[in-house]
Amino acid sequence: MSRKKIGIMGGTFNPIHNGHLVLGQTAYEQFHLDKILFMPTRNPYYKKINQSATLEDRIAMVKLAIEGNEAFAFSDLEMQRDGAIYTVETLKILTQNNPDTEYYFIMGADSLYHFETWKEPEAILKMAFLLVAARDDVSSHAIEGQIEYLENKYEEGRIHCLYTPNLEISSNNLRRRCKEGRSIRYLLPQKVEQYILEHGLYQEEL
């Protein structure tokens, strides 16, 4: 019996935008995955979350964004845990609960260059494939060089380049546009745009 192949899209999603969705869809198609889990984090160790959108707001926006796409599913696994959230701990829970599943952790190229500083990077590579997307001005050639370096360093290295359209959209920029009263149309799903406007999110940076 073949194992299930599940992708993981993690992040604060504050707010979720079309760049996240295109990345998830591309990974789903390129690696023939069964499902992509969109997994908002409650309290990432690596940055402070802008508090103008609540935890409930971020959850609602993710659910609205992935609505209607059978390849996408929502996961609240990292929302259920208090304290700093680490990828290795999430993967330990997933692999223990679902031994019949292969996990594919989706990340941007910028994260790949800091991967050695993550908690237990070797353990992460034993539990999941890494799918690395080009972002900003980082070329696929440069990414492949970093992949080769990490695969040589870690015996269990299973890292692949994810070839995806490079959409110049960031959550930080979207929050800034909201604060300045500028349009966010076409940068995120219409339902998410409506939610932000109806709830008056990101009017002030908190």
mmCIF file of N, CA and C in Angstrom, residues 105-196:
data_model
loop_
_atom_site.group_PDB
_atom_site.id
_atom_site.type_symbol
_atom_site.label_atom_id
_atom_site.label_comp_id
_atom_site.label_asym_id
_atom_site.label_seq_id
_atom_site.Cartn_x
_atom_site.Cartn_y
_atom_site.Cartn_z
ATOM 1 N N PHE A 105 7.490 19.524 3.714
ATOM 2 C CA PHE A 105 7.425 20.836 4.353
ATOM 3 C C PHE A 105 7.851 21.904 3.354
ATOM 4 N N ILE A 106 6.948 22.841 3.081
ATOM 5 C CA ILE A 106 7.160 23.867 2.066
ATOM 6 C C ILE A 106 7.750 25.121 2.708
ATOM 7 N N MET A 107 8.844 25.625 2.122
ATOM 8 C CA MET A 107 9.476 26.826 2.677
ATOM 9 C C MET A 107 10.014 27.715 1.564
ATOM 10 N N GLY A 108 10.273 28.973 1.884
ATOM 11 C CA GLY A 108 10.908 29.892 0.951
ATOM 12 C C GLY A 108 12.417 29.735 0.998
ATOM 13 N N ALA A 109 13.078 30.220 -0.038
ATOM 14 C CA ALA A 109 14.533 30.089 -0.117
ATOM 15 C C ALA A 109 15.224 30.803 1.046
ATOM 16 N N ASP A 110 14.642 31.914 1.495
ATOM 17 C CA ASP A 110 15.260 32.639 2.611
ATOM 18 C C ASP A 110 15.357 31.764 3.855
ATOM 19 N N SER A 111 14.354 30.927 4.085
ATOM 20 C CA SER A 111 14.372 30.032 5.244
ATOM 21 C C SER A 111 15.440 28.953 5.102
ATOM 22 N N LEU A 112 15.694 28.515 3.876
ATOM 23 C CA LEU A 112 16.683 27.463 3.646
ATOM 24 C C LEU A 112 18.064 27.902 4.126
ATOM 25 N N TYR A 113 18.384 29.178 3.939
ATOM 26 C CA TYR A 113 19.709 29.674 4.309
ATOM 27 C C TYR A 113 19.872 29.800 5.824
ATOM 28 N N HIS A 114 18.768 29.714 6.568
ATOM 29 C CA HIS A 114 18.835 29.751 8.030
ATOM 30 C C HIS A 114 18.478 28.406 8.648
ATOM 31 N N PHE A 115 18.303 27.399 7.803
ATOM 32 C CA PHE A 115 17.796 26.109 8.281
ATOM 33 C C PHE A 115 18.694 25.495 9.352
ATOM 34 N N GLU A 116 19.990 25.696 9.264
ATOM 35 C CA GLU A 116 20.916 25.124 10.252
ATOM 36 C C GLU A 116 20.677 25.669 11.658
ATOM 37 N N THR A 117 20.053 26.841 11.763
ATOM 38 C CA THR A 117 19.803 27.444 13.081
ATOM 39 C C THR A 117 18.486 26.981 13.682
ATOM 40 N N TRP A 118 17.679 26.242 12.913
ATOM 41 C CA TRP A 118 16.397 25.749 13.421
ATOM 42 C C TRP A 118 16.645 24.700 14.506
ATOM 43 N N LYS A 119 15.656 24.473 15.321
ATOM 44 C CA LYS A 119 15.758 23.450 16.355
ATOM 45 C C LYS A 119 15.774 22.058 15.700
ATOM 46 N N GLU A 120 16.811 21.288 15.976
ATOM 47 C CA GLU A 120 16.966 19.907 15.503
ATOM 48 C C GLU A 120 16.758 19.762 13.987
ATOM 49 N N PRO A 121 17.576 20.432 13.189
ATOM 50 C CA PRO A 121 17.390 20.349 11.734
ATOM 51 C C PRO A 121 17.537 18.931 11.189
ATOM 52 N N GLU A 122 18.441 18.148 11.758
ATOM 53 C CA GLU A 122 18.619 16.783 11.265
ATOM 54 C C GLU A 122 17.382 15.936 11.512
ATOM 55 N N ALA A 123 16.730 16.150 12.661
ATOM 56 C CA ALA A 123 15.500 15.414 12.962
ATOM 57 C C ALA A 123 14.388 15.810 11.998
ATOM 58 N N ILE A 124 14.333 17.076 11.630
ATOM 59 C CA ILE A 124 13.331 17.537 10.663
ATOM 60 C C ILE A 124 13.501 16.798 9.336
ATOM 61 N N LEU A 125 14.749 16.675 8.891
ATOM 62 C CA LEU A 125 15.017 16.028 7.605
ATOM 63 C C LEU A 125 14.736 14.534 7.633
ATOM 64 N N LYS A 126 14.744 13.932 8.797
ATOM 65 C CA LYS A 126 14.394 12.516 8.909
ATOM 66 C C LYS A 126 12.886 12.311 8.804
ATOM 67 N N MET A 127 12.145 13.331 9.176
ATOM 68 C CA MET A 127 10.682 13.194 9.221
ATOM 69 C C MET A 127 9.962 13.783 8.019
ATOM 70 N N ALA A 128 10.643 14.626 7.242
ATOM 71 C CA ALA A 128 9.958 15.301 6.132
ATOM 72 C C ALA A 128 10.918 15.655 5.012
ATOM 73 N N PHE A 129 10.377 15.697 3.794
ATOM 74 C CA PHE A 129 11.079 16.285 2.666
ATOM 75 C C PHE A 129 10.947 17.812 2.799
ATOM 76 N N LEU A 130 11.944 18.540 2.366
ATOM 77 C CA LEU A 130 11.838 19.992 2.292
ATOM 78 C C LEU A 130 11.627 20.385 0.839
ATOM 79 N N LEU A 131 10.625 21.210 0.585
ATOM 80 C CA LEU A 131 10.365 21.752 -0.744
ATOM 81 C C LEU A 131 10.664 23.242 -0.685
ATOM 82 N N VAL A 132 11.662 23.674 -1.437
ATOM 83 C CA VAL A 132 12.168 25.040 -1.318
ATOM 84 C C VAL A 132 11.812 25.848 -2.556
ATOM 85 N N ALA A 133 11.103 26.945 -2.368
ATOM 86 C CA ALA A 133 10.677 27.807 -3.466
ATOM 87 C C ALA A 133 11.608 28.994 -3.613
ATOM 88 N N ALA A 134 11.897 29.355 -4.853
ATOM 89 C CA ALA A 134 12.669 30.566 -5.106
ATOM 90 C C ALA A 134 11.845 31.775 -4.685
ATOM 91 N N ARG A 135 12.524 32.776 -4.118
ATOM 92 C CA ARG A 135 11.814 33.971 -3.665
ATOM 93 C C ARG A 135 12.701 35.190 -3.882
ATOM 94 N N ASP A 136 12.092 36.294 -4.247
ATOM 95 C CA ASP A 136 12.789 37.547 -4.483
ATOM 96 C C ASP A 136 13.866 37.350 -5.552
ATOM 97 N N ASP A 137 15.136 37.691 -5.241
ATOM 98 C CA ASP A 137 16.175 37.652 -6.266
ATOM 99 C C ASP A 137 17.082 36.429 -6.118
ATOM 100 N N VAL A 138 16.638 35.410 -5.405
ATOM 101 C CA VAL A 138 17.445 34.206 -5.215
ATOM 102 C C VAL A 138 17.204 33.271 -6.393
ATOM 103 N N SER A 139 18.243 32.950 -7.147
ATOM 104 C CA SER A 139 18.100 32.103 -8.332
ATOM 105 C C SER A 139 18.016 30.639 -7.946
ATOM 106 N N SER A 140 17.428 29.829 -8.836
ATOM 107 C CA SER A 140 17.343 28.398 -8.574
ATOM 108 C C SER A 140 18.732 27.777 -8.500
ATOM 109 N N HIS A 141 19.702 28.338 -9.251
ATOM 110 C CA HIS A 141 21.074 27.821 -9.210
ATOM 111 C C HIS A 141 21.658 27.994 -7.806
ATOM 112 N N ALA A 142 21.439 29.162 -7.204
ATOM 113 C CA ALA A 142 21.949 29.414 -5.853
ATOM 114 C C ALA A 142 21.270 28.501 -4.839
ATOM 115 N N ILE A 143 19.978 28.299 -5.013
ATOM 116 C CA ILE A 143 19.233 27.421 -4.113
ATOM 117 C C ILE A 143 19.767 26.001 -4.196
ATOM 118 N N GLU A 144 20.013 25.537 -5.428
ATOM 119 C CA GLU A 144 20.516 24.181 -5.610
ATOM 120 C C GLU A 144 21.875 23.991 -4.949
ATOM 121 N N GLY A 145 22.688 25.043 -4.937
ATOM 122 C CA GLY A 145 23.971 24.978 -4.251
ATOM 123 C C GLY A 145 23.800 24.820 -2.750
ATOM 124 N N GLN A 146 22.853 25.550 -2.171
ATOM 125 C CA GLN A 146 22.592 25.444 -0.736
ATOM 126 C C GLN A 146 21.985 24.094 -0.392
ATOM 127 N N ILE A 147 21.132 23.575 -1.272
ATOM 128 C CA ILE A 147 20.548 22.247 -1.074
ATOM 129 C C ILE A 147 21.656 21.195 -1.037
ATOM 130 N N GLU A 148 22.584 21.277 -1.976
ATOM 131 C CA GLU A 148 23.686 20.310 -2.030
ATOM 132 C C GLU A 148 24.532 20.376 -0.754
ATOM 133 N N TYR A 149 24.780 21.598 -0.273
ATOM 134 C CA TYR A 149 25.553 21.779 0.960
ATOM 135 C C TYR A 149 24.862 21.105 2.154
ATOM 136 N N LEU A 150 23.550 21.321 2.287
ATOM 137 C CA LEU A 150 22.815 20.755 3.421
ATOM 138 C C LEU A 150 22.686 19.237 3.310
ATOM 139 N N GLU A 151 22.492 18.745 2.087
ATOM 140 C CA GLU A 151 22.378 17.294 1.911
ATOM 141 C C GLU A 151 23.700 16.595 2.213
ATOM 142 N N ASN A 152 24.813 17.273 1.965
ATOM 143 C CA ASN A 152 26.116 16.713 2.323
ATOM 144 C C ASN A 152 26.365 16.773 3.826
ATOM 145 N N LYS A 153 25.823 17.803 4.457
ATOM 146 C CA LYS A 153 26.033 17.975 5.901
ATOM 147 C C LYS A 153 25.173 17.018 6.707
ATOM 148 N N TYR A 154 23.919 16.849 6.281
ATOM 149 C CA TYR A 154 22.981 16.006 7.029
ATOM 150 C C TYR A 154 22.720 14.724 6.243
ATOM 151 N N GLU A 155 22.981 13.606 6.875
ATOM 152 C CA GLU A 155 22.862 12.303 6.211
ATOM 153 C C GLU A 155 21.465 12.057 5.667
ATOM 154 N N GLU A 156 20.445 12.574 6.374
ATOM 155 C CA GLU A 156 19.056 12.320 5.984
ATOM 156 C C GLU A 156 18.496 13.403 5.067
ATOM 157 N N GLY A 157 19.370 14.224 4.497
ATOM 158 C CA GLY A 157 18.892 15.346 3.707
ATOM 159 C C GLY A 157 18.024 14.931 2.527
ATOM 160 N N ARG A 158 16.798 15.414 2.478
ATOM 161 C CA ARG A 158 15.870 15.146 1.369
ATOM 162 C C ARG A 158 15.223 16.477 1.000
ATOM 163 N N ILE A 159 15.921 17.230 0.165
ATOM 164 C CA ILE A 159 15.528 18.602 -0.131
ATOM 165 C C ILE A 159 15.374 18.764 -1.635
ATOM 166 N N HIS A 160 14.266 19.381 -2.045
ATOM 167 C CA HIS A 160 13.989 19.553 -3.468
ATOM 168 C C HIS A 160 13.626 21.005 -3.763
ATOM 169 N N CYS A 161 13.969 21.437 -4.966
ATOM 170 C CA CYS A 161 13.625 22.788 -5.399
ATOM 171 C C CYS A 161 12.195 22.805 -5.933
ATOM 172 N N LEU A 162 11.444 23.797 -5.528
ATOM 173 C CA LEU A 162 10.048 23.953 -5.944
ATOM 174 C C LEU A 162 9.987 25.110 -6.938
ATOM 175 N N TYR A 163 9.657 24.785 -8.178
ATOM 176 C CA TYR A 163 9.646 25.799 -9.235
ATOM 177 C C TYR A 163 8.268 26.442 -9.290
ATOM 178 N N THR A 164 8.190 27.675 -8.858
ATOM 179 C CA THR A 164 6.902 28.339 -8.700
ATOM 180 C C THR A 164 6.961 29.759 -9.245
ATOM 181 N N PRO A 165 5.846 30.293 -9.760
ATOM 182 C CA PRO A 165 5.825 31.708 -10.160
ATOM 183 C C PRO A 165 6.210 32.587 -8.980
ATOM 184 N N ASN A 166 7.038 33.561 -9.225
ATOM 185 C CA ASN A 166 7.538 34.411 -8.147
ATOM 186 C C ASN A 166 6.649 35.645 -8.004
ATOM 187 N N LEU A 167 5.638 35.545 -7.166
ATOM 188 C CA LEU A 167 4.728 36.656 -6.937
ATOM 189 C C LEU A 167 5.278 37.544 -5.829
ATOM 190 N N GLU A 168 5.445 38.820 -6.132
ATOM 191 C CA GLU A 168 6.015 39.748 -5.159
ATOM 192 C C GLU A 168 4.917 40.266 -4.223
ATOM 193 N N ILE A 169 4.434 39.396 -3.364
ATOM 194 C CA ILE A 169 3.399 39.751 -2.396
ATOM 195 C C ILE A 169 3.893 39.346 -1.015
ATOM 196 N N SER A 170 3.713 40.213 -0.040
ATOM 197 C CA SER A 170 4.066 39.860 1.336
ATOM 198 C C SER A 170 2.965 40.327 2.280
ATOM 199 N N SER A 171 2.802 39.593 3.371
ATOM 200 C CA SER A 171 1.797 39.978 4.369
ATOM 201 C C SER A 171 2.126 41.337 4.963
ATOM 202 N N ASN A 172 3.413 41.610 5.158
ATOM 203 C CA ASN A 172 3.833 42.893 5.728
ATOM 204 C C ASN A 172 3.405 44.049 4.824
ATOM 205 N N ASN A 173 3.584 43.868 3.523
ATOM 206 C CA ASN A 173 3.186 44.906 2.576
ATOM 207 C C ASN A 173 1.680 45.087 2.546
ATOM 208 N N LEU A 174 0.946 43.979 2.646
ATOM 209 C CA LEU A 174 -0.519 44.073 2.661
ATOM 210 C C LEU A 174 -1.002 44.836 3.891
ATOM 211 N N ARG A 175 -0.398 44.569 5.046
ATOM 212 C CA ARG A 175 -0.788 45.310 6.262
ATOM 213 C C ARG A 175 -0.496 46.803 6.095
ATOM 214 N N ARG A 176 0.643 47.112 5.472
ATOM 215 C CA ARG A 176 1.005 48.516 5.258
ATOM 216 C C ARG A 176 0.010 49.194 4.316
ATOM 217 N N ARG A 177 -0.388 48.483 3.279
ATOM 218 C CA ARG A 177 -1.356 49.049 2.330
ATOM 219 C C ARG A 177 -2.688 49.322 3.017
ATOM 220 N N CYS A 178 -3.107 48.415 3.899
ATOM 221 C CA CYS A 178 -4.360 48.630 4.640
ATOM 222 C C CYS A 178 -4.260 49.865 5.525
ATOM 223 N N LYS A 179 -3.147 49.996 6.219
ATOM 224 C CA LYS A 179 -2.950 51.138 7.119
ATOM 225 C C LYS A 179 -2.968 52.458 6.351
ATOM 226 N N GLU A 180 -2.427 52.426 5.127
ATOM 227 C CA GLU A 180 -2.342 53.645 4.311
ATOM 228 C C GLU A 180 -3.607 53.878 3.483
ATOM 229 N N GLY A 181 -4.585 52.966 3.598
ATOM 230 C CA GLY A 181 -5.828 53.130 2.861
ATOM 231 C C GLY A 181 -5.717 52.801 1.387
ATOM 232 N N ARG A 182 -4.706 52.024 1.016
ATOM 233 C CA ARG A 182 -4.500 51.634 -0.383
ATOM 234 C C ARG A 182 -5.197 50.305 -0.665
ATOM 235 N N SER A 183 -5.468 50.052 -1.931
ATOM 236 C CA SER A 183 -6.192 48.848 -2.326
ATOM 237 C C SER A 183 -5.339 47.596 -2.148
ATOM 238 N N ILE A 184 -5.980 46.506 -1.729
ATOM 239 C CA ILE A 184 -5.331 45.200 -1.670
ATOM 240 C C ILE A 184 -6.002 44.225 -2.645
ATOM 241 N N ARG A 185 -6.827 44.754 -3.502
ATOM 242 C CA ARG A 185 -7.543 43.940 -4.492
ATOM 243 C C ARG A 185 -6.558 43.202 -5.391
ATOM 244 N N TYR A 186 -6.875 41.963 -5.699
ATOM 245 C CA TYR A 186 -6.104 41.073 -6.573
ATOM 246 C C TYR A 186 -4.824 40.527 -5.931
ATOM 247 N N LEU A 187 -4.529 40.942 -4.715
ATOM 248 C CA LEU A 187 -3.336 40.434 -4.031
ATOM 249 C C LEU A 187 -3.660 39.262 -3.113
ATOM 250 N N LEU A 188 -4.940 39.124 -2.800
ATOM 251 C CA LEU A 188 -5.420 38.018 -1.978
ATOM 252 C C LEU A 188 -6.836 37.677 -2.413
ATOM 253 N N PRO A 189 -7.363 36.535 -1.986
ATOM 254 C CA PRO A 189 -8.721 36.162 -2.417
ATOM 255 C C PRO A 189 -9.753 37.227 -2.038
ATOM 256 N N GLN A 190 -10.769 37.384 -2.869
ATOM 257 C CA GLN A 190 -11.777 38.422 -2.645
ATOM 258 C C GLN A 190 -12.455 38.263 -1.288
ATOM 259 N N LYS A 191 -12.716 37.019 -0.883
ATOM 260 C CA LYS A 191 -13.375 36.805 0.406
ATOM 261 C C LYS A 191 -12.496 37.253 1.573
ATOM 262 N N VAL A 192 -11.194 37.100 1.429
ATOM 263 C CA VAL A 192 -10.276 37.553 2.479
ATOM 264 C C VAL A 192 -10.225 39.077 2.495
ATOM 265 N N GLU A 193 -10.205 39.683 1.314
ATOM 266 C CA GLU A 193 -10.239 41.149 1.226
ATOM 267 C C GLU A 193 -11.497 41.693 1.909
ATOM 268 N N GLN A 194 -12.637 41.072 1.632
ATOM 269 C CA GLN A 194 -13.893 41.519 2.240
ATOM 270 C C GLN A 194 -13.847 41.371 3.760
ATOM 271 N N TYR A 195 -13.274 40.267 4.226
ATOM 272 C CA TYR A 195 -13.182 40.038 5.670
ATOM 273 C C TYR A 195 -12.341 41.133 6.325
ATOM 274 N N ILE A 196 -11.206 41.462 5.719
ATOM 275 C CA ILE A 196 -10.324 42.489 6.272
ATOM 276 C C ILE A 196 -11.035 43.833 6.336
#
